[in-house]
XYZ file of C-alpha atoms in Angstrom:
671
model
C -8.363 1.583 8.940
C -10.075 3.188 6.830
C -10.510 2.755 3.559
C -9.681 5.645 1.702
C -11.221 4.327 -1.291
C -8.501 5.659 -3.310
C -6.343 3.441 -1.355
C -8.360 0.399 -0.672
C -6.538 -2.536 0.558
C -4.798 -4.357 -2.023
C -1.612 -6.135 -2.087
C -0.764 -5.343 -5.555
C -3.429 -3.031 -6.380
C -6.728 -4.628 -5.633
C -7.233 -6.313 -2.408
C -9.795 -8.812 -1.555
C -9.964 -7.360 1.875
C -9.752 -3.600 1.676
C -9.569 -2.916 5.365
C -6.744 -0.418 5.039
C -5.781 2.102 2.408
C -4.739 0.413 -0.761
C -1.335 1.179 -2.088
C 0.467 0.530 -5.238
C 2.465 -2.598 -5.195
C 5.071 -4.338 -7.056
C 7.714 -1.992 -5.993
C 11.288 -2.883 -6.215
C 13.583 -2.792 -3.310
C 15.093 0.144 -4.985
C 12.040 1.773 -6.297
C 9.544 1.089 -3.606
C 8.499 -0.936 -0.722
C 5.038 -1.636 -1.594
C 1.937 -2.773 -0.129
C 3.033 -6.245 -0.916
C 6.699 -6.124 -1.655
C 8.469 -9.101 -0.220
C 11.184 -6.844 1.072
C 9.449 -4.061 2.857
C 11.887 -1.967 4.820
C 9.167 -0.985 7.232
C 7.758 -3.460 9.702
C 4.689 -1.296 10.119
C 3.784 -2.620 6.664
C 3.089 -6.003 8.265
C -0.499 -5.024 8.860
C -0.906 -4.026 5.236
C 0.675 -7.169 3.903
C -1.420 -9.376 6.103
C -4.686 -7.794 5.036
C -3.766 -7.330 1.423
C -3.149 -10.994 0.907
C -5.109 -11.560 -2.252
C -3.574 -9.257 -4.749
C -4.561 -9.112 -8.343
C -1.833 -8.154 -10.697
C -3.061 -7.520 -14.193
C -1.048 -7.376 -17.363
C -2.118 -4.623 -19.727
C -2.471 -5.876 -23.275
C -0.022 -8.735 -22.860
C -1.298 -12.255 -22.506
C 0.128 -15.676 -21.909
C -2.733 -17.263 -23.811
C -6.111 -16.294 -25.220
C -8.644 -17.413 -22.671
C -11.619 -16.103 -24.589
C -12.644 -13.666 -21.885
C -15.038 -10.862 -22.596
C -13.451 -7.461 -23.064
C -16.235 -5.020 -22.363
C -15.116 -1.603 -21.196
C -16.932 -0.757 -17.970
C -16.764 2.920 -18.818
C -18.816 2.179 -21.915
C -21.537 0.357 -19.997
C -24.685 1.941 -18.683
C -23.533 2.470 -15.136
C -25.536 4.059 -12.366
C -26.850 7.552 -12.616
C -25.002 10.031 -10.445
C -27.221 10.802 -7.437
C -27.862 14.494 -7.029
C -26.928 16.243 -3.806
C -29.858 16.470 -1.425
C -31.567 13.382 -2.844
C -31.976 10.062 -1.079
C -31.088 7.059 -3.215
C -30.637 3.292 -3.231
C -27.764 1.588 -5.035
C -25.853 -1.666 -5.607
C -22.634 0.160 -4.778
C -20.936 3.290 -3.483
C -18.630 5.753 -5.187
C -16.708 8.719 -3.870
C -17.987 11.069 -6.523
C -21.320 9.342 -7.022
C -20.866 7.437 -10.291
C -20.502 3.676 -10.795
C -19.226 2.198 -14.069
C -21.137 -1.075 -13.725
C -24.949 -1.384 -13.700
C -26.827 -3.271 -11.022
C -27.215 -6.325 -13.275
C -23.575 -6.666 -14.364
C -22.802 -10.362 -14.988
C -19.181 -10.289 -13.815
C -16.250 -7.902 -13.587
C -15.148 -6.988 -17.118
C -11.595 -8.217 -16.539
C -12.586 -11.597 -15.046
C -13.152 -14.751 -17.123
C -16.307 -16.256 -15.598
C -15.580 -19.773 -16.903
C -12.076 -19.891 -15.405
C -11.405 -23.393 -14.023
C -10.666 -23.889 -10.345
C -7.694 -25.798 -8.996
C -3.950 -25.796 -8.603
C -1.705 -23.650 -6.477
C -0.228 -20.153 -6.507
C 2.951 -19.651 -4.476
C 4.792 -16.425 -3.798
C 7.254 -15.101 -1.307
C 5.880 -13.564 1.864
C 6.849 -10.047 2.823
C 8.569 -10.549 6.167
C 11.029 -12.793 7.898
C 8.429 -14.420 10.120
C 4.950 -14.156 11.591
C 3.589 -14.783 15.057
C -0.125 -14.017 14.841
C -3.271 -14.474 12.771
C -4.730 -11.299 14.221
C -3.903 -8.476 11.830
C -6.206 -5.933 13.438
C -4.319 -4.956 16.587
C -0.983 -3.272 17.263
C 0.615 -6.378 18.790
C 2.504 -8.944 16.791
C 3.631 -9.583 13.216
C 0.649 -10.833 11.202
C 0.977 -13.582 8.616
C 0.767 -12.538 4.981
C -2.585 -12.960 3.270
C -4.994 -12.792 6.210
C -7.269 -10.566 4.153
C -8.280 -13.700 2.263
C -10.288 -14.868 5.269
C -12.812 -12.090 5.748
C -15.626 -10.732 3.640
C -16.805 -7.135 3.809
C -20.087 -5.354 3.155
C -18.769 -4.175 -0.198
C -15.637 -4.698 -2.258
C -13.697 -2.900 -4.950
C -13.115 -3.255 -8.679
C -9.612 -2.945 -10.127
C -11.024 -0.805 -12.937
C -12.360 1.952 -10.698
C -10.320 3.866 -8.127
C -13.275 5.242 -6.201
C -16.009 2.625 -6.138
C -17.280 -0.378 -4.178
C -19.861 -2.972 -5.181
C -22.046 -5.138 -2.996
C -20.613 -8.294 -1.420
C -22.203 -9.269 1.903
C -24.521 -6.302 1.384
C -26.718 -6.593 -1.681
C -27.537 -2.895 -1.728
C -27.380 0.303 0.301
C -29.929 3.049 0.913
C -28.506 6.543 1.496
C -30.313 9.450 3.129
C -30.624 12.820 1.454
C -28.144 14.413 3.874
C -25.654 11.541 3.367
C -25.355 10.790 7.082
C -27.503 7.630 7.243
C -26.536 4.467 5.347
C -28.673 1.318 5.562
C -26.969 -1.808 4.220
C -29.223 -4.717 3.218
C -27.466 -8.043 3.726
C -27.713 -11.095 1.511
C -29.555 -13.832 3.364
C -27.216 -16.479 1.925
C -24.080 -14.901 3.458
C -22.358 -17.388 5.786
C -19.327 -17.802 7.993
C -17.152 -20.832 7.350
C -18.947 -22.805 10.087
C -22.246 -22.382 8.249
C -23.768 -19.811 10.594
C -25.428 -16.831 8.879
C -23.785 -13.419 8.764
C -26.206 -11.122 10.540
C -26.387 -7.390 10.940
C -25.435 -7.855 14.574
C -22.120 -9.431 13.451
C -21.408 -6.464 11.197
C -22.204 -3.936 13.930
C -20.124 -5.913 16.429
C -17.141 -6.018 14.034
C -17.086 -2.332 13.200
C -17.566 -1.290 16.820
C -14.823 -3.714 17.885
C -12.340 -2.232 15.431
C -13.342 1.315 16.352
C -12.776 0.698 20.066
C -10.057 -1.981 20.269
C -8.445 -2.216 16.840
C -5.059 -0.990 15.666
C -4.738 2.770 16.297
C -4.606 3.429 12.569
C -7.794 1.445 12.017
C -9.523 3.337 14.801
C -8.506 6.665 13.366
C -10.004 5.733 10.025
C -13.430 5.328 11.639
C -13.400 8.696 13.342
C -16.434 9.937 11.381
C -18.566 6.977 12.461
C -21.186 8.005 15.027
C -22.971 4.695 15.374
C -23.549 1.315 13.755
C -26.321 -1.030 14.822
C -28.515 -3.864 13.633
C -31.888 -2.528 12.543
C -32.973 -6.077 11.670
C -31.162 -9.366 11.119
C -30.449 -8.335 7.542
C -30.203 -4.532 7.837
C -27.196 -2.617 9.212
C -27.824 1.001 10.133
C -24.762 3.272 9.964
C -24.826 6.880 11.129
C -21.967 9.220 10.143
C -21.352 12.631 11.596
C -22.453 15.654 9.597
C -19.635 16.947 7.430
C -17.924 13.541 7.324
C -15.194 12.823 4.809
C -16.413 11.625 1.446
C -14.588 8.330 2.058
C -16.233 7.558 5.386
C -19.090 5.407 4.004
C -16.662 3.389 1.896
C -14.388 2.984 4.887
C -17.228 1.482 6.888
C -18.352 -0.733 4.000
C -14.820 -2.120 3.666
C -14.281 -3.300 7.233
C -13.828 -7.051 7.872
C -16.815 -8.898 9.274
C -16.179 -11.073 12.352
C -18.429 -13.608 14.042
C -19.767 -12.135 17.267
C -20.294 -15.639 18.664
C -16.674 -16.588 17.949
C -15.279 -13.627 19.893
C -17.378 -14.429 22.925
C -14.818 -17.144 23.617
C -11.723 -15.579 21.981
C -9.857 -12.469 23.082
C -9.681 -10.029 20.164
C -6.918 -8.012 21.826
C -4.365 -10.838 21.929
C -2.063 -12.336 19.329
C -2.882 -15.912 18.386
C -1.919 -18.687 16.008
C -5.361 -20.256 16.196
C -6.988 -19.850 12.747
C -9.902 -17.439 13.165
C -13.420 -18.013 11.886
C -13.859 -16.187 8.598
C -16.352 -15.903 5.781
C -14.194 -15.248 2.716
C -13.161 -17.329 -0.265
C -10.240 -18.904 1.637
C -9.441 -20.291 5.059
C -6.114 -21.041 6.717
C -4.628 -24.398 5.788
C -1.254 -25.892 6.732
C 1.345 -23.503 8.146
C 4.676 -23.567 9.907
C 5.587 -20.433 11.808
C 8.471 -18.640 10.156
C 8.476 -20.920 7.086
C 5.158 -20.779 5.230
C 1.430 -20.322 5.436
C -1.100 -21.812 3.015
C -4.715 -20.813 2.397
C -7.262 -23.320 1.104
C -10.124 -22.305 -1.186
C -13.509 -22.835 0.464
C -15.379 -25.057 -1.994
C -18.798 -24.178 -0.621
C -17.948 -20.473 -0.241
C -21.298 -18.736 -0.008
C -20.365 -15.908 -2.406
C -18.641 -17.849 -5.181
C -21.444 -17.283 -7.724
C -21.987 -13.583 -7.085
C -21.262 -11.405 -10.149
C -18.474 -9.624 -8.253
C -16.728 -13.000 -7.714
C -17.286 -14.880 -10.972
C -13.969 -15.809 -12.518
C -12.048 -14.908 -9.373
C -10.553 -16.944 -6.499
C -9.452 -19.625 -8.954
C -6.575 -21.299 -7.084
C -7.298 -24.162 -4.694
C -4.252 -23.154 -2.638
C -2.490 -19.852 -2.121
C 0.790 -20.220 -0.297
C 3.310 -17.716 1.066
C 6.906 -18.830 1.588
C 9.125 -17.051 4.129
C 12.869 -16.510 3.683
C 15.431 -14.710 5.809
C 17.779 -14.017 2.924
C 17.007 -12.488 -0.478
C 19.615 -14.575 -2.267
C 18.193 -17.763 -0.805
C 14.726 -16.644 -1.870
C 15.826 -16.066 -5.454
C 17.447 -19.498 -5.592
C 14.183 -20.950 -4.308
C 12.274 -19.230 -7.104
C 14.715 -20.581 -9.679
C 14.072 -24.067 -8.303
C 10.285 -23.648 -8.460
C 9.728 -23.515 -4.694
C 7.531 -20.489 -5.340
C 6.059 -19.722 -8.728
C 5.349 -15.995 -9.024
C 7.688 -13.112 -8.373
C 7.601 -9.402 -8.915
C 11.233 -8.387 -9.079
C 12.320 -5.667 -6.695
C 16.060 -5.482 -7.302
C 17.539 -3.926 -10.411
C 20.790 -5.861 -10.395
C 18.886 -9.152 -10.324
C 16.573 -8.058 -13.119
C 19.539 -6.957 -15.204
C 21.928 -9.836 -14.539
C 20.253 -12.633 -12.548
C 17.739 -14.069 -14.983
C 20.015 -16.347 -16.959
C 19.204 -19.633 -15.238
C 18.256 -22.882 -16.946
C 14.483 -22.831 -16.357
C 14.184 -19.426 -18.010
C 16.349 -20.414 -20.980
C 14.196 -23.513 -21.443
C 10.984 -21.471 -21.462
C 9.725 -22.819 -18.150
C 9.933 -19.380 -16.555
C 8.535 -16.246 -18.228
C 9.620 -12.628 -17.767
C 7.503 -9.590 -18.560
C 7.885 -5.847 -18.143
C 4.442 -4.347 -17.723
C 3.631 -0.612 -17.657
C 2.263 0.432 -14.304
C -0.766 2.643 -14.943
C -1.366 3.316 -11.261
C 0.241 6.302 -9.510
C 3.583 4.994 -8.328
C 3.647 6.221 -4.798
C 6.440 7.818 -2.860
C 9.584 6.442 -1.280
C 12.398 8.140 0.566
C 14.590 8.486 3.629
C 12.358 10.254 6.152
C 13.691 12.415 8.989
C 12.161 12.002 12.422
C 11.462 15.649 13.201
C 10.453 14.734 16.737
C 14.215 14.816 17.364
C 15.846 18.196 17.862
C 18.613 17.673 15.315
C 16.023 17.581 12.509
C 13.786 20.439 13.646
C 15.353 23.044 11.357
C 14.232 22.641 7.718
C 17.528 24.186 6.585
C 19.370 21.238 8.103
C 16.983 18.791 6.447
C 17.432 20.522 3.118
C 21.206 20.416 3.440
C 21.192 16.680 4.094
C 19.338 16.141 0.832
C 22.224 17.680 -1.103
C 24.527 14.893 0.033
C 22.612 12.142 -1.774
C 23.807 11.616 -5.348
C 20.898 9.953 -7.115
C 22.479 10.147 -10.559
C 25.543 8.179 -9.425
C 23.400 5.686 -7.482
C 21.076 5.043 -10.422
C 23.949 4.538 -12.865
C 26.219 2.458 -10.645
C 23.841 0.497 -8.455
C 20.531 0.352 -10.326
C 21.437 0.026 -14.027
C 19.665 3.309 -14.805
C 16.294 1.570 -14.466
C 14.809 4.230 -12.211
C 13.665 7.820 -12.206
C 14.038 10.293 -9.364
C 11.006 10.709 -7.176
C 10.209 14.373 -6.589
C 6.634 14.495 -5.272
C 4.471 13.075 -2.508
C 1.983 12.339 -5.296
C 4.490 10.973 -7.766
C 3.248 10.423 -11.320
C -0.310 11.430 -10.590
C -2.340 14.533 -11.502
C -1.908 15.677 -7.886
C 1.841 16.229 -8.344
C 2.721 19.955 -8.097
C 4.659 21.276 -11.078
C 6.063 24.677 -11.948
C 4.402 27.738 -10.481
C 1.162 27.367 -8.523
C -2.104 27.895 -10.368
C -4.612 30.534 -9.321
C -6.676 27.814 -7.632
C -3.643 26.561 -5.691
C -2.816 30.111 -4.600
C -6.383 30.517 -3.333
C -5.968 27.442 -1.129
C -2.496 28.492 0.059
C -3.078 32.200 0.711
C -4.819 31.871 4.103
C -1.609 30.315 5.459
C 0.894 32.538 3.661
C 2.399 34.086 6.791
C 3.220 30.644 8.208
C 4.615 29.077 5.047
C 8.087 29.210 3.494
C 8.368 31.551 0.527
C 9.341 28.548 -1.617
C 5.753 27.263 -1.431
C 4.653 30.090 -3.729
C 7.441 29.665 -6.270
C 8.442 26.831 -8.569
C 7.633 23.458 -6.983
C 10.668 22.331 -4.960
C 12.796 19.698 -6.707
C 15.727 17.664 -5.378
C 19.154 18.738 -6.654
C 20.652 17.131 -9.765
C 24.280 16.058 -9.385
C 27.101 15.686 -11.864
C 26.940 11.915 -11.364
C 30.422 11.696 -9.864
C 29.165 10.332 -6.548
C 30.782 13.288 -4.791
C 29.493 16.473 -6.405
C 31.616 19.194 -4.809
C 29.233 21.982 -5.822
C 26.331 20.321 -4.042
C 28.428 19.465 -0.983
C 29.579 23.087 -0.726
C 25.956 24.191 -0.891
C 25.083 21.691 1.840
C 27.896 23.031 4.044
C 26.687 26.593 3.561
C 23.112 25.687 4.481
C 24.319 23.880 7.606
C 26.365 26.934 8.553
C 23.333 29.195 8.130
C 21.367 26.836 10.368
C 23.946 27.354 13.146
C 26.096 24.247 12.696
C 29.840 24.636 13.130
C 32.853 22.598 12.099
C 35.421 21.429 14.651
C 38.164 19.570 12.883
C 36.516 16.708 11.016
C 33.355 16.879 13.106
C 30.221 18.882 12.470
C 28.562 20.266 15.587
C 24.881 21.047 15.905
C 23.804 24.525 17.052
C 23.711 23.233 20.641
C 27.359 22.149 20.372
C 26.693 18.413 20.246
C 28.263 16.285 17.495
C 25.934 15.739 14.541
C 25.252 11.998 14.518
C 22.728 10.152 12.340
C 21.581 6.555 12.436
C 19.774 5.117 9.413
C 17.612 2.313 10.819
C 16.643 -0.830 8.890
C 15.860 -4.486 9.492
C 17.483 -5.997 6.404
C 20.334 -5.117 4.084
C 18.515 -4.212 0.872
C 19.373 -0.533 1.049
C 22.868 -0.934 2.425
C 24.741 -0.148 -0.829
C 22.586 2.908 -1.535
C 22.813 4.169 2.022
C 26.564 3.550 2.130
C 27.089 5.926 -0.780
C 24.911 8.514 0.934
C 26.695 8.046 4.282
C 30.079 8.585 2.602
C 29.036 12.084 1.528
C 27.517 12.877 4.910
C 30.849 12.032 6.506
C 32.532 14.517 4.161
C 30.266 17.133 5.726
C 31.497 16.098 9.182
C 28.387 14.115 10.105
C 28.905 10.836 11.926
C 26.379 8.698 10.024
C 25.890 4.953 9.823
C 23.333 2.354 8.730
C 22.172 0.076 11.532
C 20.386 -3.187 10.802
C 18.385 -4.653 13.688
C 16.174 -7.714 13.894
C 12.574 -7.423 12.756
C 11.086 -7.395 16.241
C 13.369 -4.587 17.415
C 12.699 -2.607 14.245
C 8.963 -2.847 14.782
C 9.254 -1.809 18.411
C 11.479 1.151 17.619
C 9.392 2.410 14.720
C 6.140 1.969 16.656
C 7.695 4.115 19.404
C 9.334 6.593 16.965
C 12.773 5.681 18.286
C 14.868 6.404 15.192
C 16.643 9.160 13.278
C 15.922 8.175 9.673
C 13.943 5.283 8.169
C 12.971 4.335 4.648
C 9.252 4.656 4.107
C 6.953 4.092 1.156
C 3.325 5.058 0.690
C 0.923 5.786 -2.121
C -2.418 7.547 -2.375
C -3.779 6.068 -5.548
C -5.959 8.095 -7.866
C -8.111 9.719 -5.192
C -6.134 10.805 -2.108
C -8.197 11.258 1.006
C -8.323 9.786 4.510
C -4.906 8.226 4.051
C -3.370 11.722 3.861
C -4.552 12.372 7.395
C -2.904 9.147 8.515
C 0.448 9.998 6.928
C 0.611 13.808 7.115
C -1.837 14.738 9.875
C -0.823 16.278 13.201
C -2.998 13.874 15.185
C -1.369 10.805 13.650
C 2.096 12.172 14.499
C 1.521 11.162 18.131
C -0.176 7.785 17.569
C 2.095 4.787 18.279
C 2.618 2.744 15.135
C 1.472 5.671 13.016
C 2.437 6.020 9.371
C 3.409 9.646 10.017
C 7.042 8.633 10.427
C 8.417 12.177 10.095
C 6.109 13.611 12.747
C 4.605 16.114 10.309
C 2.400 18.552 12.225
C 1.520 21.580 10.102
C -1.788 23.434 10.642
C -1.871 24.391 6.959
C -1.629 20.761 5.872
C -4.234 19.684 8.443
C -6.655 22.331 7.173
C -6.152 21.428 3.525
C -6.586 17.730 4.235
C -9.908 18.490 5.902
C -10.963 20.325 2.736
C -9.766 17.449 0.566
C -11.872 14.963 2.524
C -15.145 16.738 1.756
C -14.485 18.346 -1.627
C -17.171 17.532 -4.199
C -15.230 17.404 -7.477
C -12.071 15.697 -8.646
C -10.812 18.988 -10.074
C -10.928 20.693 -6.679
C -9.327 17.669 -5.027
C -6.466 17.860 -7.511
C -5.788 21.535 -6.762
C -5.860 20.944 -2.996
C -3.454 18.018 -3.237
C -1.063 20.060 -5.363
C -1.116 22.734 -2.681
C -0.366 20.123 0.006
C 2.462 18.749 -2.128
C 4.027 22.217 -2.407
C 3.922 22.751 1.352
C 5.439 19.402 2.218
C 8.189 19.615 -0.390
C 9.165 23.079 0.824
C 9.615 21.725 4.374
C 12.134 19.000 3.378
C 10.820 16.190 5.555
C 12.580 13.618 3.401
C 15.288 12.802 0.936
C 13.307 11.406 -2.002
C 14.477 8.157 -3.554
C 13.358 6.712 -6.888
C 10.541 4.990 -8.749
C 10.035 2.572 -11.614
C 7.167 3.024 -14.098
C 6.897 -0.721 -14.717
C 6.030 -4.002 -13.063
C 8.914 -6.453 -13.462
C 7.292 -9.886 -13.406
C 8.740 -13.382 -13.437
C 6.646 -16.531 -13.101
C 6.730 -20.216 -13.878
C 4.685 -20.985 -16.992
C 1.849 -22.598 -15.061
C -0.919 -20.087 -15.546
C -3.495 -18.722 -17.932
C -5.267 -15.418 -17.600
C -8.095 -13.382 -19.116
C -7.569 -11.370 -22.285
C -8.867 -8.234 -20.663
C -6.735 -7.149 -17.695
C -7.781 -4.720 -14.964
C -6.751 -1.120 -15.470
C -4.946 -0.666 -12.185
C -3.714 -4.115 -11.299
C -1.841 -7.146 -12.512
C -4.570 -9.519 -11.373
C -2.455 -12.599 -10.740
C -4.022 -13.874 -7.531
C -7.555 -12.765 -8.286
C -8.074 -13.611 -11.973
C -5.355 -15.996 -13.220
C -5.795 -19.749 -13.030
C -3.612 -22.839 -12.878
C -3.056 -24.934 -16.016
C -2.222 -28.554 -15.033
C -1.306 -29.460 -18.622
C 1.274 -26.697 -18.674
C 2.658 -27.876 -15.339
C 2.988 -31.355 -16.767
C 4.582 -30.089 -19.985
C 7.340 -28.159 -18.207
C 7.828 -30.818 -15.556
C 6.928 -28.638 -12.570
C 5.954 -30.476 -9.418
C 4.332 -29.046 -6.335
C 7.026 -28.682 -3.643
């Protein structure tokens, strides 16, 4: 799917394989369900986790040891000149707004240590209970974590820049004056793992295959692609439709590259546990379905000496361990079964880290500020169902959730209330709309709630009692105005049917939080419960939109774009497996998204996104949850890392390296 550059595939922020929108990671069970959280409450995140396997978590200004890395600021370097509109140009990279921080002759990424030694192992917990396929590009199956490690792309991202890609398989790109023709020039040394060259015909085959037979979300992301073909063995010719989104060329440049010869004898549309032929820095090693999967570094990887890769891909083995139970997983971490953990549960962070290995200095803990927009998490109503059609009913249900009590009693006051679909980013609407926002909203005024044009809608603040009577009375009044009636202890919908709600999940992480919410809903006369089903059933039901309420998390990064269409767009509301879990279908939002996709300045994009935020918040599609402004990291003291971290990442998988002397000193042995 597309690569909204602002959301390029990353597991923790920067993905090695940005085939899908990147999303902020490291979210706690309570604060988020990230792109790579081990406890995602949404099985549709399987695709993201699989492709975002190589995450790079960076640690701003805090270091385990001084590795002597260079600390140049890319913003201070002589990056590319911004190409003027109407001019053809040739470049070593692509950027949404035309500017690249790094020059064509950059020696390595500023946050990578080019002399980092290779070797050792990095082990973390996988994101799901099991896997049954190594094909992450179709709707079928539950992909293994980390499959993005296998495939190279034409271009790849930097964790310092939210909107840019630099050459990987493609050495450079030539862009026509009207920005509809892109010619990618391939490196002649690029190879698949079997030694065969990567040709333009492989690239064209791959992109066309995804566009025609890939996951529906991936196909939608390539909607602006008119054609892709091999002009020569080393030149790929891409034609985009006139008026395409500004992210379209980066989306194309970020698609995985498959071997055309390999898929002549393998069915792309089927799930499989046969390791596919890749071209990336890693290939699949030992695995046991449902227990673990390991990836082995390719020693003769064709791209290991490219500037974009120097100092990266340092571990000989990257391994994902699968657990069915969170408590069992934590015990495994304490025993050194896996070695890196981003904590997702407040009670564990507050009370669980008192074990022997930590007291002895073998395990380190760090709280790292998260500079990336934190994304959005909440209970989302499925408005495809009649009971949730009326926004007054949806608004009323939000009054029953007592965040203040939940944060104090269940989450040790570690979290802040989420209020926006663009939480903690410049795109978050605040206060009254600006003149620019009004200009974008006015054409739709007659179809929009009056609240859109007032103070940005905020969730209610409770008295922290867990049962705020004032808020519950307000909820009852709103339900009455919406046509609901009370019959004894039961609330009836306007059609006379009992008001029943099922919160759907596939594991118990949110059970305590939901239980407190359900208690208040019952006081309103609503028969609510939290149902936990197995992972396969959850995936089937969410793919088919067979649910009342689910927990969902998404993030748009620093430059929202194509991903908004996937999550808020009317077309995506009807696509099986879509990320539009609420079924949002508003012409005003569709129109503003189309403007956002082609806008030419960041300032205008910001105003449009604020307008979208106002509309969505005034329609009450969700009950917003919470967010944490920090990464909560725990890891065995086995690693070193560069001095200079990425701006928007933690960098663990991409830039850290294994220290065998440290492993020996603390007595850690590979499991």
